[in-house]
Short mmCIF file of C-alpha atoms in Angstrom, two decimals:
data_model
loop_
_atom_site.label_atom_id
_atom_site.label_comp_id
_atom_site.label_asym_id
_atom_site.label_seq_id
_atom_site.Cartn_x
_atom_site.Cartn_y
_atom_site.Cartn_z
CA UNK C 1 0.00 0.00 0.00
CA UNK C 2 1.42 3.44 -1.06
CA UNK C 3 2.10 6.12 1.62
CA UNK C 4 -0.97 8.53 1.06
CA UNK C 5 0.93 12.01 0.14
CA UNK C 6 -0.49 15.01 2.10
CA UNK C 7 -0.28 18.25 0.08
CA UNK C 8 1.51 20.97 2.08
CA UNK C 9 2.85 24.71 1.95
CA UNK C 10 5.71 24.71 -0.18
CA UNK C 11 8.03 26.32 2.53
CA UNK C 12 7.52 23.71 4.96
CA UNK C 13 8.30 21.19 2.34
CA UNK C 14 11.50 19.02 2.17
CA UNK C 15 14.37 19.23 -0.15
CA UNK C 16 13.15 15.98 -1.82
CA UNK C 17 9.13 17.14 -1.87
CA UNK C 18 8.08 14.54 -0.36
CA UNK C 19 4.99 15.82 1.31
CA UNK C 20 4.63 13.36 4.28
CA UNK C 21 1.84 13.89 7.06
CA UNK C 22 3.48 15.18 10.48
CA UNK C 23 0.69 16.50 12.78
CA UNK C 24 3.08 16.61 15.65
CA UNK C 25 5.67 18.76 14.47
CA UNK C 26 5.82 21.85 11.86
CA UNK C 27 8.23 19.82 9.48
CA UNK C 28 7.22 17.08 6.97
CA UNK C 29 10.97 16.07 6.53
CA UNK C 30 11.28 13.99 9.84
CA UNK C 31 10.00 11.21 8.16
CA UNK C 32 12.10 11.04 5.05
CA UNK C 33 15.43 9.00 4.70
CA UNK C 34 16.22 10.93 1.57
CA UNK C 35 17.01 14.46 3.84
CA UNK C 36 19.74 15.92 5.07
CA UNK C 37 19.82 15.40 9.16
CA UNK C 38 18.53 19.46 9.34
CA UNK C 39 16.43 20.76 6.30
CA UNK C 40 15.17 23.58 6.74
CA UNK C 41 12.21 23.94 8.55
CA UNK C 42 13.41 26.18 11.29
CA UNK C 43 12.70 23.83 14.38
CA UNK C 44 16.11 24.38 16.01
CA UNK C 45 19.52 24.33 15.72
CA UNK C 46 20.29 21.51 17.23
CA UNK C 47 22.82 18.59 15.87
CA UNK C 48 21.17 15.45 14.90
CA UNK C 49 18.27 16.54 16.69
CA UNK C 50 15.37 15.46 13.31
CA UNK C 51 16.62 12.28 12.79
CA UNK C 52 16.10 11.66 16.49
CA UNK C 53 12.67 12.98 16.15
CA UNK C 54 12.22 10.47 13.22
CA UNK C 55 12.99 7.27 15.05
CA UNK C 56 10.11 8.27 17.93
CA UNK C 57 8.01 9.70 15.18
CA UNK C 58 8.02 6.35 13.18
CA UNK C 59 7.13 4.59 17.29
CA UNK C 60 4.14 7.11 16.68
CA UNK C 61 3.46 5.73 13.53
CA UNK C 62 2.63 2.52 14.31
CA UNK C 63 0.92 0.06 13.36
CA UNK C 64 1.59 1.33 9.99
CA UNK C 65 5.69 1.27 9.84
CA UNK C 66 7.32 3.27 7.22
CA UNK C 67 9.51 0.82 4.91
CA UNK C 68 12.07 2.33 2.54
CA UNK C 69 12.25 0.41 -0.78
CA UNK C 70 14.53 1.41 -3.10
CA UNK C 71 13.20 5.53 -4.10
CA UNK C 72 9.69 4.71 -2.75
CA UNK C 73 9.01 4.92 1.24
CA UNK C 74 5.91 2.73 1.66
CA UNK C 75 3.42 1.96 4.64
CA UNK C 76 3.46 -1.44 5.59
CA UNK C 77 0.58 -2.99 8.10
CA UNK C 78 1.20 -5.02 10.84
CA UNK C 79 -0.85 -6.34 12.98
CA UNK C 80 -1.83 -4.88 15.81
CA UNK C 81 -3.98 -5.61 19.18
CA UNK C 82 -4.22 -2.38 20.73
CA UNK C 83 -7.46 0.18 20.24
CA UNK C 84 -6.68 3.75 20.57
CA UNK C 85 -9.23 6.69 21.00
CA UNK C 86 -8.85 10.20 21.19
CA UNK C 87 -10.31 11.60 24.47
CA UNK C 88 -11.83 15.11 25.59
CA UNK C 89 -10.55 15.70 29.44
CA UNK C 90 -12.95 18.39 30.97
CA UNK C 91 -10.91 20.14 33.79
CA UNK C 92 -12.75 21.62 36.48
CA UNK C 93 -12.22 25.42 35.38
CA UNK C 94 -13.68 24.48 32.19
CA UNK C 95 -10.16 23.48 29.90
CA UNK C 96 -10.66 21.05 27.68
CA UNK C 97 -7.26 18.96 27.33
CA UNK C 98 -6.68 16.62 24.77
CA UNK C 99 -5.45 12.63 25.54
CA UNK C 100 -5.39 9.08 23.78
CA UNK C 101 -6.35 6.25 25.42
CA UNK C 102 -4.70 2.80 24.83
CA UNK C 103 -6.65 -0.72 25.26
CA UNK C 104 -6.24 -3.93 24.45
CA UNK C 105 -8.59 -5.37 22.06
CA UNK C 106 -10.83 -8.44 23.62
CA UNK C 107 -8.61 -11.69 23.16
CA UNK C 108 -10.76 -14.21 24.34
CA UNK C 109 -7.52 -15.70 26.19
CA UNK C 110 -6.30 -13.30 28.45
CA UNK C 111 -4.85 -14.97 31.68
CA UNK C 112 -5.82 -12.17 33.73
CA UNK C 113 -9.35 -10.55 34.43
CA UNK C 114 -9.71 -6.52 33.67
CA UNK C 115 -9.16 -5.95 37.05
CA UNK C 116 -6.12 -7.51 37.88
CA UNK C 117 -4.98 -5.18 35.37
CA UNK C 118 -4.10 -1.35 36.18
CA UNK C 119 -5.20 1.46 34.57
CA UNK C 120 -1.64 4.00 33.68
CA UNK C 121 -1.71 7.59 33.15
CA UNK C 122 1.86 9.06 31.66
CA UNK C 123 2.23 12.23 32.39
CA UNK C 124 4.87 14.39 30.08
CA UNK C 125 8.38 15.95 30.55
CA UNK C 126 7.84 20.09 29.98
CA UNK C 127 7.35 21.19 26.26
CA UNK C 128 6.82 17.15 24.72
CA UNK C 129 3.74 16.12 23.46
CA UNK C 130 1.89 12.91 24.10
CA UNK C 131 2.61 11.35 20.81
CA UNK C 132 5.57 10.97 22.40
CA UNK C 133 4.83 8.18 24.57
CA UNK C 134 2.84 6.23 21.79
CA UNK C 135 5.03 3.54 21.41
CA UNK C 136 5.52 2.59 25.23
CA UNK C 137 1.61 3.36 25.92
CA UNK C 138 1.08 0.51 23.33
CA UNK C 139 3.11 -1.85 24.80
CA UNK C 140 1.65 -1.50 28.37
CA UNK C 141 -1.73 -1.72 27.07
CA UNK C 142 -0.69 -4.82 24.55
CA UNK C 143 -0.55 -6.59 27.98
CA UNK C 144 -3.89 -5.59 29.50
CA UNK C 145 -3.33 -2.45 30.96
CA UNK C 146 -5.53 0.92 30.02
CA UNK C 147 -3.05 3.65 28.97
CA UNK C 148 -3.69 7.38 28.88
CA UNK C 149 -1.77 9.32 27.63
CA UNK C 150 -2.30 13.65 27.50
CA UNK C 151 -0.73 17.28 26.54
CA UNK C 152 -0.70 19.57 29.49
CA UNK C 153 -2.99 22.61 28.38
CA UNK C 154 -0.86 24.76 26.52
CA UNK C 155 1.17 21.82 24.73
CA UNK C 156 0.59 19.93 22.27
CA UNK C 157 -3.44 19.69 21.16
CA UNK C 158 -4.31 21.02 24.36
CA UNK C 159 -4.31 24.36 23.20
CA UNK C 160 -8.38 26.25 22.68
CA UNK C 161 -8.47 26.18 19.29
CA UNK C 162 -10.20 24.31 16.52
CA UNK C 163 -8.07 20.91 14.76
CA UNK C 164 -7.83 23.33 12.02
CA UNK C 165 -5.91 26.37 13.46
CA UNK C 166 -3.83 23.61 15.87
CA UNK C 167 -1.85 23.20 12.50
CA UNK C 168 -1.01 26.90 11.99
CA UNK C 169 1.76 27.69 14.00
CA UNK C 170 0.81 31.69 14.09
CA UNK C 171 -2.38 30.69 15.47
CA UNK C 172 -0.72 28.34 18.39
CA UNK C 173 1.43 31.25 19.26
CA UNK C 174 -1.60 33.81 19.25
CA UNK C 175 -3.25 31.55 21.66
CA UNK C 176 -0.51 31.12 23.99
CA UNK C 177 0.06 34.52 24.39
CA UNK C 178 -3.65 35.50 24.59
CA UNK C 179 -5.64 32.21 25.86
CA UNK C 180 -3.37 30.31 28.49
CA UNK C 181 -0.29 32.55 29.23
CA UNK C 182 -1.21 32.42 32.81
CA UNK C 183 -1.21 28.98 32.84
CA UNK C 184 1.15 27.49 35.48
CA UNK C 185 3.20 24.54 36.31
CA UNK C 186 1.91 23.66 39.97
CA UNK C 187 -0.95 25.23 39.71
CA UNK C 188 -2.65 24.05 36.65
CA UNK C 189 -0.23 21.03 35.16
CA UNK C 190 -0.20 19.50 38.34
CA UNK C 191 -3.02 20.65 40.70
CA UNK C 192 -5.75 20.48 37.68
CA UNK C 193 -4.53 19.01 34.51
CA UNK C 194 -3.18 16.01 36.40
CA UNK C 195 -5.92 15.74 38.54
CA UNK C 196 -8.65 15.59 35.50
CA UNK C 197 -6.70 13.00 34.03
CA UNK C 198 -6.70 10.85 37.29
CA UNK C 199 -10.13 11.13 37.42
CA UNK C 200 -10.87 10.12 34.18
CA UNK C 201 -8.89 6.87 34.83
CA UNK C 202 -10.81 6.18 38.37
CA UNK C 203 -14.29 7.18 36.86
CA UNK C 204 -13.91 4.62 34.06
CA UNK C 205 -12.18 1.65 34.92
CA UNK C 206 -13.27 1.94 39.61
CA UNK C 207 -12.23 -1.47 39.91
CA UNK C 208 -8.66 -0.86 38.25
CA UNK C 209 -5.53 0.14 41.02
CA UNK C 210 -4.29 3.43 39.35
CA UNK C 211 -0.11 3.89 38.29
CA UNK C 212 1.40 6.43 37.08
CA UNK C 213 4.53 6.68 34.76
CA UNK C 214 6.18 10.60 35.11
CA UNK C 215 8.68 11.62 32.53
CA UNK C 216 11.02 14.83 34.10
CA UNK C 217 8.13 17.45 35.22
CA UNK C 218 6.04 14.80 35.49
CA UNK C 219 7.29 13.53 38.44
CA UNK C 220 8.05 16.92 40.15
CA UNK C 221 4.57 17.14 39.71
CA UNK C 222 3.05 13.87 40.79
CA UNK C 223 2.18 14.95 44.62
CA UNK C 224 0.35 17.89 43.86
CA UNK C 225 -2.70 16.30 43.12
CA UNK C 226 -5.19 15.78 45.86
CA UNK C 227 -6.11 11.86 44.23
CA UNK C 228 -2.74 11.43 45.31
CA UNK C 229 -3.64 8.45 47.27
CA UNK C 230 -5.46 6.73 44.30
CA UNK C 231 -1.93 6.46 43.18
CA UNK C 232 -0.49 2.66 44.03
CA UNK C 233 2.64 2.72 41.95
CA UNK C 234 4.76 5.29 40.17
CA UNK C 235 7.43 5.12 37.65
CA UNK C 236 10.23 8.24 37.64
CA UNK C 237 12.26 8.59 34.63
CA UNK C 238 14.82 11.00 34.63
CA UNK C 239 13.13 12.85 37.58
CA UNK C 240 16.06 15.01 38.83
CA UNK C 241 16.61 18.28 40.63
CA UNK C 242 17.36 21.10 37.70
CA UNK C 243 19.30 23.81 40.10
CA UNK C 244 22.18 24.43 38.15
CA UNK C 245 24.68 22.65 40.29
CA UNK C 246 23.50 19.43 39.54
CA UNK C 247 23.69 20.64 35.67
CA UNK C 248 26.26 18.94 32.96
CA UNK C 249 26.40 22.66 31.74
CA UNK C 250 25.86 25.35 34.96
CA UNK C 251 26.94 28.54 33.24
CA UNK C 252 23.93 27.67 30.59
CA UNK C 253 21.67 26.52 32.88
CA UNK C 254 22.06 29.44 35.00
CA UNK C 255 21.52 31.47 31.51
CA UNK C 256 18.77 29.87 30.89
CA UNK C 257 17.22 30.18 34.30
CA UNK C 258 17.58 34.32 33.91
CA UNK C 259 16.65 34.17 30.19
CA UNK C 260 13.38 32.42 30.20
CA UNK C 261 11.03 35.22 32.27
CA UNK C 262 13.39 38.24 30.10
CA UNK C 263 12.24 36.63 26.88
CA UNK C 264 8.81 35.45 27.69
CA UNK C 265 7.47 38.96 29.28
CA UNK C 266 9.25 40.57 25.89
CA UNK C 267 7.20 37.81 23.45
CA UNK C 268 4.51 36.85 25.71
CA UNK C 269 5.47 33.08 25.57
CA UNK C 270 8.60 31.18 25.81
CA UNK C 271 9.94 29.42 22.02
CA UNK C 272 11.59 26.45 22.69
CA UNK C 273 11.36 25.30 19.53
CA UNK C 274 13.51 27.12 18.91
CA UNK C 275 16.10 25.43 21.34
CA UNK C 276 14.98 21.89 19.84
CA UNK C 277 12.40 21.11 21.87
CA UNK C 278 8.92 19.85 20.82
CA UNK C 279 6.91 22.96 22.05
CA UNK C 280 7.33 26.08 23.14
CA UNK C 281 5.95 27.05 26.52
CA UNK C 282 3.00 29.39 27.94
CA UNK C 283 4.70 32.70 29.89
CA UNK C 284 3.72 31.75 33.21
CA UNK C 285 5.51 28.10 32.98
CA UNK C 286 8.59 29.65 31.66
CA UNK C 287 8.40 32.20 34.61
CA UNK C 288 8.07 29.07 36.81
CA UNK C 289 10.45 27.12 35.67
CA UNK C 290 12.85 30.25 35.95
CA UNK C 291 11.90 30.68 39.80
CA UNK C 292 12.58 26.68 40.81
CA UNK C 293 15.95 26.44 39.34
CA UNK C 294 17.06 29.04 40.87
CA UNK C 295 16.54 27.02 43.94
CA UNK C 296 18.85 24.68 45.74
CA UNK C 297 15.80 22.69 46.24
CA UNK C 298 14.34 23.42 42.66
CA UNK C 299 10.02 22.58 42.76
CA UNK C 300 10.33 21.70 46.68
CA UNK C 301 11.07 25.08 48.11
CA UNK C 302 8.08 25.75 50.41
CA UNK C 303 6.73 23.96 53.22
CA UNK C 304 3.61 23.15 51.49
CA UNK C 305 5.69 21.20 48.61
CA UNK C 306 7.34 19.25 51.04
CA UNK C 307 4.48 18.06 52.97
CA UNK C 308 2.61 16.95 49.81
CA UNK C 309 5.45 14.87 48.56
CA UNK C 310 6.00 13.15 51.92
CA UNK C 311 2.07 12.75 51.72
CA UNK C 312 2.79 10.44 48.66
CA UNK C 313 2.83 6.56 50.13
CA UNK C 314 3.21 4.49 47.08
CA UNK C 315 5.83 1.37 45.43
CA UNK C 316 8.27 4.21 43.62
CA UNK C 317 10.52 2.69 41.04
CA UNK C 318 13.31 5.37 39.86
CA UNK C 319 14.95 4.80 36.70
CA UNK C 320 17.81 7.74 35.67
CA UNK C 321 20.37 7.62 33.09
CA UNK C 322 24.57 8.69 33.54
CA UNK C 323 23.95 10.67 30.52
CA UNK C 324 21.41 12.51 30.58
CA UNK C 325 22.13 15.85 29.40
CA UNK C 326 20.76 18.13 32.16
CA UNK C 327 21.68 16.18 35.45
CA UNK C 328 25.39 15.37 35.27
CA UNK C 329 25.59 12.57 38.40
CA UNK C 330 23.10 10.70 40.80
CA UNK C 331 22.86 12.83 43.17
CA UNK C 332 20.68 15.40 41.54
CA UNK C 333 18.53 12.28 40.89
CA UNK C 334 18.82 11.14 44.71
CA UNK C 335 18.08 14.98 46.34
CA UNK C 336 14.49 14.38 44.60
CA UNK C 337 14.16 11.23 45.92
CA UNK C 338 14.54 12.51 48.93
CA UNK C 339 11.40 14.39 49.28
CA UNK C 340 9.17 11.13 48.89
CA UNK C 341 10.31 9.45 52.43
CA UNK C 342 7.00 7.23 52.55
CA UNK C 343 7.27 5.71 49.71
CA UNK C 344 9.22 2.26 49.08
CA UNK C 345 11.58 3.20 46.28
CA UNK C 346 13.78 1.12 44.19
CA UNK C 347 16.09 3.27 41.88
CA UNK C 348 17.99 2.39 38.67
CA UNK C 349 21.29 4.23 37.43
CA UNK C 350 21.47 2.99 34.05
CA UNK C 351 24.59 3.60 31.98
CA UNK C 352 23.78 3.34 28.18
CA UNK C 353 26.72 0.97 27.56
CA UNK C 354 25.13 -1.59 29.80
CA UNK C 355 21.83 -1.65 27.41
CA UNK C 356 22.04 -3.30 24.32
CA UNK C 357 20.76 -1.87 21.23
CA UNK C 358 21.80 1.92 23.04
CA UNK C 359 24.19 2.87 20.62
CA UNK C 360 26.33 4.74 23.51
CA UNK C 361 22.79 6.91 24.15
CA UNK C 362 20.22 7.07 26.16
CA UNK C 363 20.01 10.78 27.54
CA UNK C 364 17.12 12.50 28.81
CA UNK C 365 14.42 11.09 26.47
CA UNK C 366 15.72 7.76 25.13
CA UNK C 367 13.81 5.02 27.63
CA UNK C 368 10.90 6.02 25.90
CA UNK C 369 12.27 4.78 22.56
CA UNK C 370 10.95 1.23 21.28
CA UNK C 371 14.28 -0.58 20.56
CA UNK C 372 14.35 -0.51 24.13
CA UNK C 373 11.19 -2.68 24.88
CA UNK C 374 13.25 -5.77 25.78
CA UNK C 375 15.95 -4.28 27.48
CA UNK C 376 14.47 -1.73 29.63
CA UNK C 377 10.49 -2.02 29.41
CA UNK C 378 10.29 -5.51 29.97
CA UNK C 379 12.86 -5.74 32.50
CA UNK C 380 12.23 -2.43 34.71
CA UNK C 381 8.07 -2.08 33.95
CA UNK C 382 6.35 -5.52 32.95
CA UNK C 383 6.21 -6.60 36.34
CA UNK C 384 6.27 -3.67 38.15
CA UNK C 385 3.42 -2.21 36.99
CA UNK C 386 1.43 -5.01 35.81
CA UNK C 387 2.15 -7.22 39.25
CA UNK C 388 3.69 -4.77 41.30
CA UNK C 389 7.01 -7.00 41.58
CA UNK C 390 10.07 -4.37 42.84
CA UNK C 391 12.33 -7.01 42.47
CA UNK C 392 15.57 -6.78 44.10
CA UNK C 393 16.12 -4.26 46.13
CA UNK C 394 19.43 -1.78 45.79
CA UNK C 395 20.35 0.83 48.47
CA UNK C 396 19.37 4.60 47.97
CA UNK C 397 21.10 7.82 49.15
CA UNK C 398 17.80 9.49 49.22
CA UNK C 399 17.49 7.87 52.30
CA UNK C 400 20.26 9.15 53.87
CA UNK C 401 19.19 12.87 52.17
CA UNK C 402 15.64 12.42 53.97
CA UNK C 403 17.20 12.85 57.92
CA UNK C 404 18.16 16.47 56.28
CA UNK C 405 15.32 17.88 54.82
#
């Protein structure tokens, strides 16, 4: 079966014309083998950073996979057991938010009833969309589990616009400077957004125990919610504390700590995509996100913060990685940990040379990349979050960082 070709502007076109759908990101190029690694589409500067986006994007893709043969790049079907649906999240201040929800298809042979099963909300690192975590949503829910995955309002298709204007990027920027620039890390992404997707998840599937996978931001804002006891196991990846001394890079980091309120009061929103990221960011986050790192304690400052995190009593299984590129060594890793003191947590270091298939990467975003089901979803998740198995136990500084907080 032929590709279908989606006409497009010319400009956002890539050097070979090959017009290829890409509702996720303003460049039709990520898609193409026949590119060079940056065509120009103006997403960011930098190195490499497309034909990373292309290896999640295909993930996204699924089940149709994109096969290259010869000068044609075909779709080829494979089979697939999962259902997804779009779904409309009604927040209690009256945002719509935009998710997907991932089952499994009725088998007939399942060894396990629905409700031995948990439901799993993933909840996104700042400025990435949901699409994102396709591929890993897929795989959860390919063994019984209900996924749901959502953008954060401001991100992604969470944005108050028709699906028409969500593909014109002077209309996305219009409406994050005029429609959500107030909108807030703690107070909406975690007190509200978070909260409306929990209780989605508990309102559909009552007799399903609820677990949550956090990405970055995700995690720092996993306590915040007040269904925070529905919560019976989380999964942290790269969750780390973003002050500056726990940076690969502190000069920059501290740069980008003082840059991010300058620039977003100037434009009225913050463009990472212009830094490489997948989104760029409503004022009030960047202002946010400028006031934590500039803390030794980063998102965990006040008394409040502290209190809710040490509210959280849940199985925690930490997973970090020795490269990724804003925490340079466990400890920044560890100091969060440290805030969750009733909670039974197993943490993972991983080193990418000790993963097979890594390539010598797996930075910030790479767990979440599907070469990796075998050796890091099945190993670290299957049976954590499916039968709750921590498996053997390794020793924690965070405990030792708990007696000082």
């Amino acid at each position: 079966m032929d590709l279908p070709h989606t006409p497009g502007p010319p400009a956002r076109l890539c050097p070979c014309a090959l017009a290829l759908p890409c509702p996720a990101v303003p460049c039709c190029a990520l898609l193409c083998p026949l590119c060079p690694p940056v065509p120009p589409c103006g997403l960011g500067p930098r190195p490499g950073l497309h034909r990373e986006l292309a290896d999640y994007k295909s993930d996204w893709l699924q089940p149709s996979r994109l096969r290259c043969d010869g000068n044609n790049l075909r779709a080829v079907t494979v089979r697939m057991e999962v259902r997804e649906g779009h779904v409309d999240l009604r927040c209690h201040d009256g945002f719509l938010l935009k998710g997907t929800l991932f089952e499994r298809q009725d088998s007939g042979d399942e060894t396990k009833t629905a409700e031995d099963v948990p439901a799993v909300l993933i909840s996104s690192a700042t400025g990435t969309r949901r699409w994102f975590y396709a591929a890993i949503a897929r795989h959860l829910a390919s063994l019984g589990c209900v996924v749901l995955t959502y953008d954060y309002r401001g991100i992604g298709d969470s944005l108050p616009l028709s699906p028409e204007k969500l593909l014109d990027p002077e209309r996305r920027i219009q409406s994050l400077k005029e429609d959500i620039s107030n909108a807030g890390i703690s107070s909406h992404w975690g007190e509200v957004d978070q909260t409306t997707a929990i209780r989605f998840l508990q309102n559909r599937y009552p007799s399903r125990e609820l677990c949550l996978i956090a990405h970055s931001v995700g995690g720092h804002i996993s306590s915040l919610t007040p269904l925070r006891d529905k919560i019976k196991r989380i999964v942290f990846i790269n969750v780390h504390n973003a002050h500056p001394s726990y940076a690969r890079e502190p000069l920059l980091r501290w740069g980008l700590a003082y840059l991010l309120p300058i620039v977003s009061r100037v434009l009225g929103y913050f463009p990472m995509k212009r830094m490489g990221w997948m989104e760029d960011l409503p004022k009030a986050v960047a202002e946010e996100w400028s006031d934590q790192m500039k803390c030794k304690d980063y998102c965990y400052t006040t008394q409040t913060q502290r209190q809710l995190a040490a509210a959280m009593e849940a199985d925690l299984l930490a997973i970090s990685t020795t490269d990724d590129e804003y925490c340079k060594n466990l400890e920044g890793f560890e100091h969060t940990l440290g805030y969750y003191p009733n909670c039974n947590i197993q943490s993972h270091h991983l080193s990418p040379h000790d993963v097979k298939n890594s390539g010598g990467r797996l930075g910030h975003m790479g767990f979440f990349r599907s070469k990796f089901k075998q050796s890091l979803w099945m190993r670290y998740l299957d049976k954590f979050i499916v039968r709750g198995h921590m498996g053997q136990r390794k020793p924690s500084r965070a405990a030792k960082l708990r007696s000082n907080l």
